[in-house]
Amino acid sequence: MAIEKLSTTKILRISKPGKYNDGNGLYLQVTKNLVKSWVFRYQMDGHEHYMGLGSIYAVDIKGARKKAQKARECLARKTDPLQERATVVAKDKKRNERNKTFDECATEYIELHKHGWKSIKHLKQWESSINTYASPYFGQVFVREISTALILQALEPIWVTKTETASRLRERIERILSWATIGDYRDGENPARWDGHLQELLPKPSRIKIVRHHPSIPYQEMSGFFKLLNAERSIVARALEFTIFTACRTSEALRVKWQEIDFAQRVWTVPAERMKGGRVHRVPLAEAPLEILGALKGLHPDWVFPNLRRGLPYCETAMFALLRKMKRPGITVHGFRSAFRVWAAEQTNYPKEVLEMALAHKQATIVEEAYQRSDLFGRRQALMQDWAGWCIRPHSPPDPQPR
């Protein structure tokens, strides 16, 4: 091995132009203007080449010797060091052109997928969770540089206190990063994945999440509640009655159109895009909801429950506001579905699959769904008629339990 001839002191003292040999092909090059830089001299295919390694102010003597060593390793592989460096620079340039920040990827992902989501509410939830809990930690970081540590910085502060929000946030980050990987904006494993990764670093959501059921009215009090509701003369009150009679979800009822109602067959067909499960749902209409529909015909050509001032359906908070006006703030609209389910279980003999079908719940397993091809419409007709009767018929209070 050649002796390294230069030292930092010697380099600083050199005051004449020329090339000063350090050994092993490494030279200090000094120009006429006394600008000092490193070059590596080598021969390849019978030709002499000089490869610049940087100014002495950017690269110290140890760094220059390391760069020269890498160049000699290229020569040992019979590779031109200049050509290899050009290839690396080109790859880096291409890589930099493909750099995107997490926020940029999130914006593109949401824009691409929002048309497949069921509602504006779902879109707003995506945007809000990303902007509130992810962007402050790594929104401006290139996605190829996002690590598990950064993901944990965003998740850990809310994992226990806001478990459901944190769990959904993790899933959304994972999907955005997966999209970025497919788009060649990053590579490697997804740092937001749960299985075999974050599950080892965070407690399982189901073990720490506090389950809060939607507050509901006891089914024994339904007739008394309907008496008060009937006294309300608004379109929203009729929409709430219809929602309860059909045991449907708020968004499904408020956006019902006349074209979905078949009076002759006594059926309301909810299109798949408005259903949580993404499937068409047929709802049997008992006498009570049919009377509501008959009274509202002619108010609007399209919407069954229109906000007449706007010519559009009411927003999803309208029925909740009505409950507060009726001084029943402890009840949620969704809770009436719970009341229906408890009533059906305790007061009827309808099979479980009929009750679950009435609520448009998915069957428990893929096998059950495969074999259950019918929507049990005939049996659900009787069920919904019984439920409507229960809601509007007065009931005696239950006998006190014997002591």
XYZ file of C-alpha atoms in Angstrom:
403
model
C 0.000 0.000 0.000
C 1.394 3.422 -0.982
C 2.279 5.822 1.795
C -0.257 8.619 2.373
C 1.900 11.686 1.789
C -0.354 14.622 2.599
C -1.565 15.990 5.911
C -3.962 18.745 6.839
C -1.075 21.020 7.726
C 0.678 20.420 4.388
C -2.538 21.014 2.458
C -3.063 24.395 4.083
C 0.554 25.453 3.451
C 0.616 24.618 -0.271
C 0.646 27.876 -2.206
C 1.671 26.849 -5.736
C -0.586 25.499 -8.525
C -0.187 21.847 -9.413
C -1.157 18.294 -8.479
C 0.130 16.913 -5.215
C 0.118 13.135 -4.837
C -1.309 11.603 -1.638
C -0.859 8.053 -2.957
C -3.216 5.368 -4.262
C -4.320 7.626 -7.118
C -5.525 10.453 -4.875
C -4.253 13.970 -5.677
C -4.724 17.430 -4.273
C -5.310 19.721 -7.242
C -4.419 23.403 -6.876
C -5.482 25.826 -9.634
C -3.812 29.061 -10.690
C -6.221 30.901 -8.383
C -5.102 28.569 -5.563
C -8.483 26.813 -5.434
C -7.830 23.434 -3.825
C -9.834 20.262 -4.535
C -9.443 16.482 -4.642
C -9.120 14.358 -7.780
C -8.690 10.655 -8.330
C -6.414 9.614 -11.189
C -6.890 6.236 -12.855
C -6.431 4.447 -16.146
C -9.071 2.420 -17.975
C -9.049 0.959 -21.480
C -5.643 2.552 -22.060
C -6.843 6.066 -21.253
C -6.069 8.319 -18.316
C -9.006 9.781 -16.356
C -9.370 12.294 -13.562
C -12.386 12.092 -11.282
C -13.230 15.120 -9.115
C -13.975 14.294 -5.462
C -14.846 17.748 -4.135
C -13.326 20.882 -2.614
C -11.096 20.571 0.473
C -13.678 22.708 2.296
C -16.451 20.225 1.547
C -14.407 17.030 1.820
C -11.601 16.645 4.363
C -8.583 14.422 3.734
C -10.195 11.381 5.412
C -13.304 11.765 3.286
C -11.236 12.109 0.142
C -9.335 8.901 0.913
C -12.645 7.030 1.464
C -13.965 8.251 -1.887
C -10.730 7.202 -3.575
C -11.015 3.760 -1.978
C -14.564 3.359 -3.386
C -13.281 4.338 -6.814
C -10.526 1.692 -6.582
C -13.181 -0.884 -5.625
C -15.042 -0.001 -8.830
C -11.876 -0.543 -10.831
C -11.393 -3.921 -9.156
C -14.835 -4.859 -10.476
C -13.778 -3.556 -13.901
C -16.301 -0.745 -13.626
C -15.554 2.850 -14.613
C -15.915 4.968 -11.408
C -17.089 7.992 -13.400
C -19.765 5.932 -15.147
C -20.954 4.405 -11.888
C -21.212 7.821 -10.263
C -23.189 9.130 -13.243
C -25.581 6.198 -12.876
C -26.046 6.890 -9.159
C -26.640 10.615 -9.818
C -29.240 9.762 -12.467
C -31.012 7.391 -10.080
C -30.989 9.998 -7.335
C -32.381 12.590 -9.710
C -35.148 10.258 -10.799
C -35.807 9.353 -7.180
C -36.058 13.020 -6.206
C -38.476 13.640 -9.053
C -40.685 10.920 -7.542
C -40.581 12.406 -4.061
C -43.916 13.333 -2.547
C -44.781 14.408 0.965
C -47.354 12.520 2.998
C -49.824 15.404 2.718
C -49.451 15.412 -1.078
C -50.089 11.663 -1.207
C -53.046 11.941 1.177
C -54.624 14.661 -0.971
C -54.216 12.595 -4.148
C -55.482 9.416 -2.479
C -58.619 11.140 -1.168
C -59.278 12.801 -4.522
C -59.015 9.455 -6.324
C -61.248 7.539 -3.922
C -63.842 10.067 -2.727
C -66.254 9.287 -5.552
C -66.476 5.693 -4.328
C -67.376 6.735 -0.785
C -70.975 6.855 0.305
C -71.250 10.345 1.702
C -69.655 13.757 2.161
C -69.504 12.892 5.866
C -67.103 10.010 5.156
C -64.910 12.332 3.079
C -64.842 14.939 5.855
C -63.891 12.286 8.418
C -60.917 11.235 6.284
C -59.747 14.808 5.802
C -60.259 15.775 9.432
C -58.440 12.774 10.931
C -55.452 13.162 8.605
C -55.186 16.939 9.045
C -55.652 16.820 12.819
C -53.624 13.804 13.878
C -51.172 12.844 11.101
C -50.119 16.000 9.261
C -48.636 17.770 12.319
C -46.159 14.890 12.745
C -45.153 13.940 9.205
C -47.312 15.833 6.734
C -44.294 17.513 5.125
C -42.066 14.421 5.286
C -41.408 12.540 2.048
C -43.383 9.296 2.182
C -40.254 7.262 1.402
C -38.772 8.593 4.657
C -41.742 7.887 6.942
C -40.766 5.394 9.623
C -42.481 3.399 12.331
C -41.228 5.935 14.879
C -43.078 8.755 13.076
C -46.265 6.692 12.870
C -46.098 6.029 16.605
C -45.630 9.743 17.334
C -49.019 10.367 15.739
C -50.849 7.350 17.185
C -49.588 7.025 20.758
C -51.084 10.305 22.124
C -54.627 9.217 21.136
C -54.398 5.409 21.121
C -55.913 5.011 24.608
C -57.964 8.216 24.927
C -59.491 8.166 21.414
C -59.107 4.522 20.479
C -61.635 4.327 17.652
C -60.318 7.514 16.038
C -56.724 6.294 16.389
C -57.542 2.888 14.930
C -59.250 4.424 11.910
C -56.371 6.869 11.509
C -53.876 4.002 11.430
C -55.885 2.218 8.740
C -56.074 5.395 6.654
C -52.346 6.050 6.955
C -51.662 2.438 5.960
C -53.830 2.769 2.852
C -52.204 6.056 1.824
C -48.713 4.592 2.219
C -49.730 1.453 0.293
C -50.941 3.681 -2.531
C -47.625 5.574 -2.381
C -45.682 2.305 -2.622
C -47.625 1.193 -5.699
C -47.024 4.645 -7.185
C -43.262 4.231 -6.644
C -43.097 7.130 -4.187
C -41.739 4.817 -1.480
C -40.541 1.243 -1.111
C -40.189 -1.366 1.587
C -42.630 -2.541 4.250
C -45.557 -0.371 5.273
C -44.720 1.155 8.689
C -48.421 1.625 9.504
C -49.401 -2.028 9.050
C -50.936 -3.741 12.077
C -50.360 -7.490 11.653
C -46.894 -8.523 12.695
C -45.807 -4.943 13.246
C -47.715 -2.273 15.193
C -49.646 -4.984 17.038
C -46.380 -5.674 18.870
C -45.999 -2.010 19.848
C -49.559 -0.930 20.686
C -52.305 -2.593 22.738
C -55.108 -4.198 20.755
C -57.930 -1.634 20.274
C -60.651 -4.061 21.368
C -58.958 -4.465 24.761
C -58.810 -0.777 25.594
C -61.796 0.666 23.752
C -64.719 1.572 25.975
C -67.865 0.434 24.177
C -70.537 3.138 24.316
C -73.879 2.038 22.902
C -76.210 4.566 21.347
C -78.592 5.760 24.088
C -82.003 4.291 23.359
C -85.511 4.441 24.704
C -86.881 1.312 26.422
C -89.230 -0.362 23.982
C -91.955 -0.372 26.683
C -92.089 3.447 26.402
C -92.509 3.596 22.620
C -96.263 4.262 22.575
C -95.910 7.142 25.040
C -93.075 8.601 22.989
C -95.122 8.306 19.782
C -97.972 10.204 21.403
C -95.607 13.121 22.036
C -94.005 12.787 18.591
C -97.377 12.819 16.857
C -98.074 16.190 18.444
C -95.105 17.637 16.538
C -96.389 18.923 13.213
C -93.093 19.233 11.283
C -91.784 17.238 8.322
C -88.815 16.226 10.481
C -91.219 14.656 12.994
C -92.786 12.599 10.209
C -89.317 11.592 9.040
C -88.468 10.403 12.551
C -91.697 8.385 12.741
C -90.894 6.802 9.372
C -87.336 6.050 10.532
C -88.597 4.289 13.664
C -91.329 2.328 11.863
C -88.848 1.022 9.282
C -85.949 0.491 11.755
C -83.621 2.105 9.227
C -80.650 4.430 9.603
C -80.963 8.214 9.647
C -79.251 8.857 6.310
C -81.291 6.149 4.588
C -84.591 7.722 5.687
C -83.860 11.422 5.224
C -82.770 10.981 1.612
C -85.589 8.708 0.478
C -87.039 9.588 -2.945
C -90.518 8.957 -4.258
C -89.128 6.765 -7.027
C -87.953 4.327 -4.316
C -91.488 3.820 -2.979
C -93.799 1.215 -4.483
C -97.239 1.804 -2.953
C -98.790 -1.129 -4.793
C -96.270 -3.645 -3.452
C -95.928 -1.771 -0.135
C -92.154 -1.726 -0.359
C -89.383 0.847 -0.112
C -86.244 -0.109 -2.083
C -83.128 1.602 -0.758
C -80.371 1.770 -3.425
C -77.006 0.163 -2.664
C -75.064 3.439 -2.682
C -77.052 4.691 0.320
C -76.738 1.494 2.348
C -73.932 0.946 4.849
C -73.424 -2.588 3.550
C -73.394 -1.471 -0.093
C -76.356 -3.683 -1.069
C -79.888 -2.929 -2.221
C -82.264 -3.253 0.740
C -86.020 -3.846 0.459
C -88.041 -2.502 3.387
C -91.612 -3.749 3.941
C -93.983 -0.860 4.626
C -96.640 -1.355 7.296
C -99.854 0.662 7.378
C -98.430 3.381 9.636
C -95.464 4.419 7.448
C -97.682 4.186 4.342
C -100.046 6.724 5.938
C -97.102 9.053 6.561
C -96.041 8.781 2.926
C -99.587 9.373 1.693
C -99.853 12.575 3.736
C -96.599 13.947 2.276
C -97.273 13.271 -1.411
C -97.121 16.400 -3.509
C -94.792 18.404 -1.263
C -91.783 17.838 -3.535
C -91.349 16.000 -6.859
C -88.295 14.052 -5.708
C -87.706 14.100 -1.944
C -90.153 12.517 0.474
C -88.963 14.599 3.441
C -87.878 17.910 1.894
C -86.612 21.007 3.632
C -89.072 23.254 1.827
C -86.945 26.369 2.289
C -84.015 24.748 0.456
C -85.714 22.156 -1.727
C -83.294 19.531 -0.429
C -83.392 16.807 2.232
C -82.775 17.740 5.853
C -79.283 17.202 7.252
C -78.622 14.262 9.579
C -78.730 16.463 12.709
C -82.322 17.561 12.106
C -83.927 14.633 13.944
C -81.458 14.941 16.817
C -82.438 18.612 17.134
C -86.090 17.534 17.230
C -85.369 15.152 20.123
C -83.754 17.998 22.049
C -86.775 20.189 21.337
C -88.964 17.411 22.750
C -86.695 17.419 25.843
C -85.416 13.917 25.091
C -81.675 14.668 24.698
C -80.729 11.316 26.243
C -82.061 9.449 23.188
C -80.320 9.058 19.834
C -82.050 8.327 16.552
C -79.852 5.285 16.048
C -80.943 4.076 19.474
C -84.433 3.353 18.124
C -82.893 0.511 16.122
C -81.680 -0.937 19.418
C -85.156 -0.566 20.895
C -86.577 -2.449 17.891
C -84.021 -5.234 18.241
C -84.634 -5.687 21.984
C -88.420 -5.620 21.494
C -88.222 -8.240 18.746
C -86.031 -10.504 20.873
C -88.162 -10.221 24.017
C -91.681 -9.861 22.645
C -91.702 -11.951 19.444
C -90.672 -15.365 18.183
C -89.189 -14.261 14.877
C -85.880 -16.018 14.071
C -82.655 -14.111 14.556
C -81.905 -14.035 10.827
C -85.230 -12.266 10.168
C -84.401 -9.608 12.784
C -80.881 -9.093 11.442
C -82.205 -8.851 7.886
C -84.704 -6.203 8.999
C -81.798 -4.134 10.342
C -79.808 -4.707 7.125
C -77.021 -6.346 9.094
C -74.623 -8.686 7.347
C -74.861 -12.372 8.140
C -72.327 -13.611 10.682
C -70.181 -15.560 8.227
C -69.491 -15.727 4.496
C -70.926 -19.256 4.482
C -74.224 -18.052 5.970
C -74.435 -15.288 3.372
C -73.758 -17.765 0.586
C -76.616 -20.030 1.661
C -79.038 -17.254 2.644
C -80.042 -16.060 -0.824
C -83.528 -14.806 0.204
C -84.074 -11.458 1.915
C -86.965 -13.043 3.904
C -89.251 -10.242 2.735
C -92.488 -12.080 3.484
C -91.556 -12.765 7.112
C -90.260 -9.243 7.541
C -93.608 -7.832 6.390
C -95.307 -9.390 9.398
C -92.468 -8.328 11.698
C -92.637 -4.662 10.668
C -96.412 -4.611 10.938
C -96.131 -5.961 14.487
C -93.479 -3.356 15.335
C -95.602 -0.475 14.031
C -98.528 -1.767 16.062
C -96.387 -1.925 19.180
C -95.174 1.651 18.684
C -98.617 3.243 18.442
C -100.663 0.966 20.708
C -100.824 1.926 24.411
C -99.343 -0.638 26.812
C -100.004 -1.361 30.425
C -96.955 -1.081 32.660
C -95.383 -4.445 33.505
C -96.389 -6.137 36.706
C -93.961 -5.500 39.549
C -91.587 -8.348 40.206
C -92.475 -10.442 43.295
C -90.125 -9.940 46.220
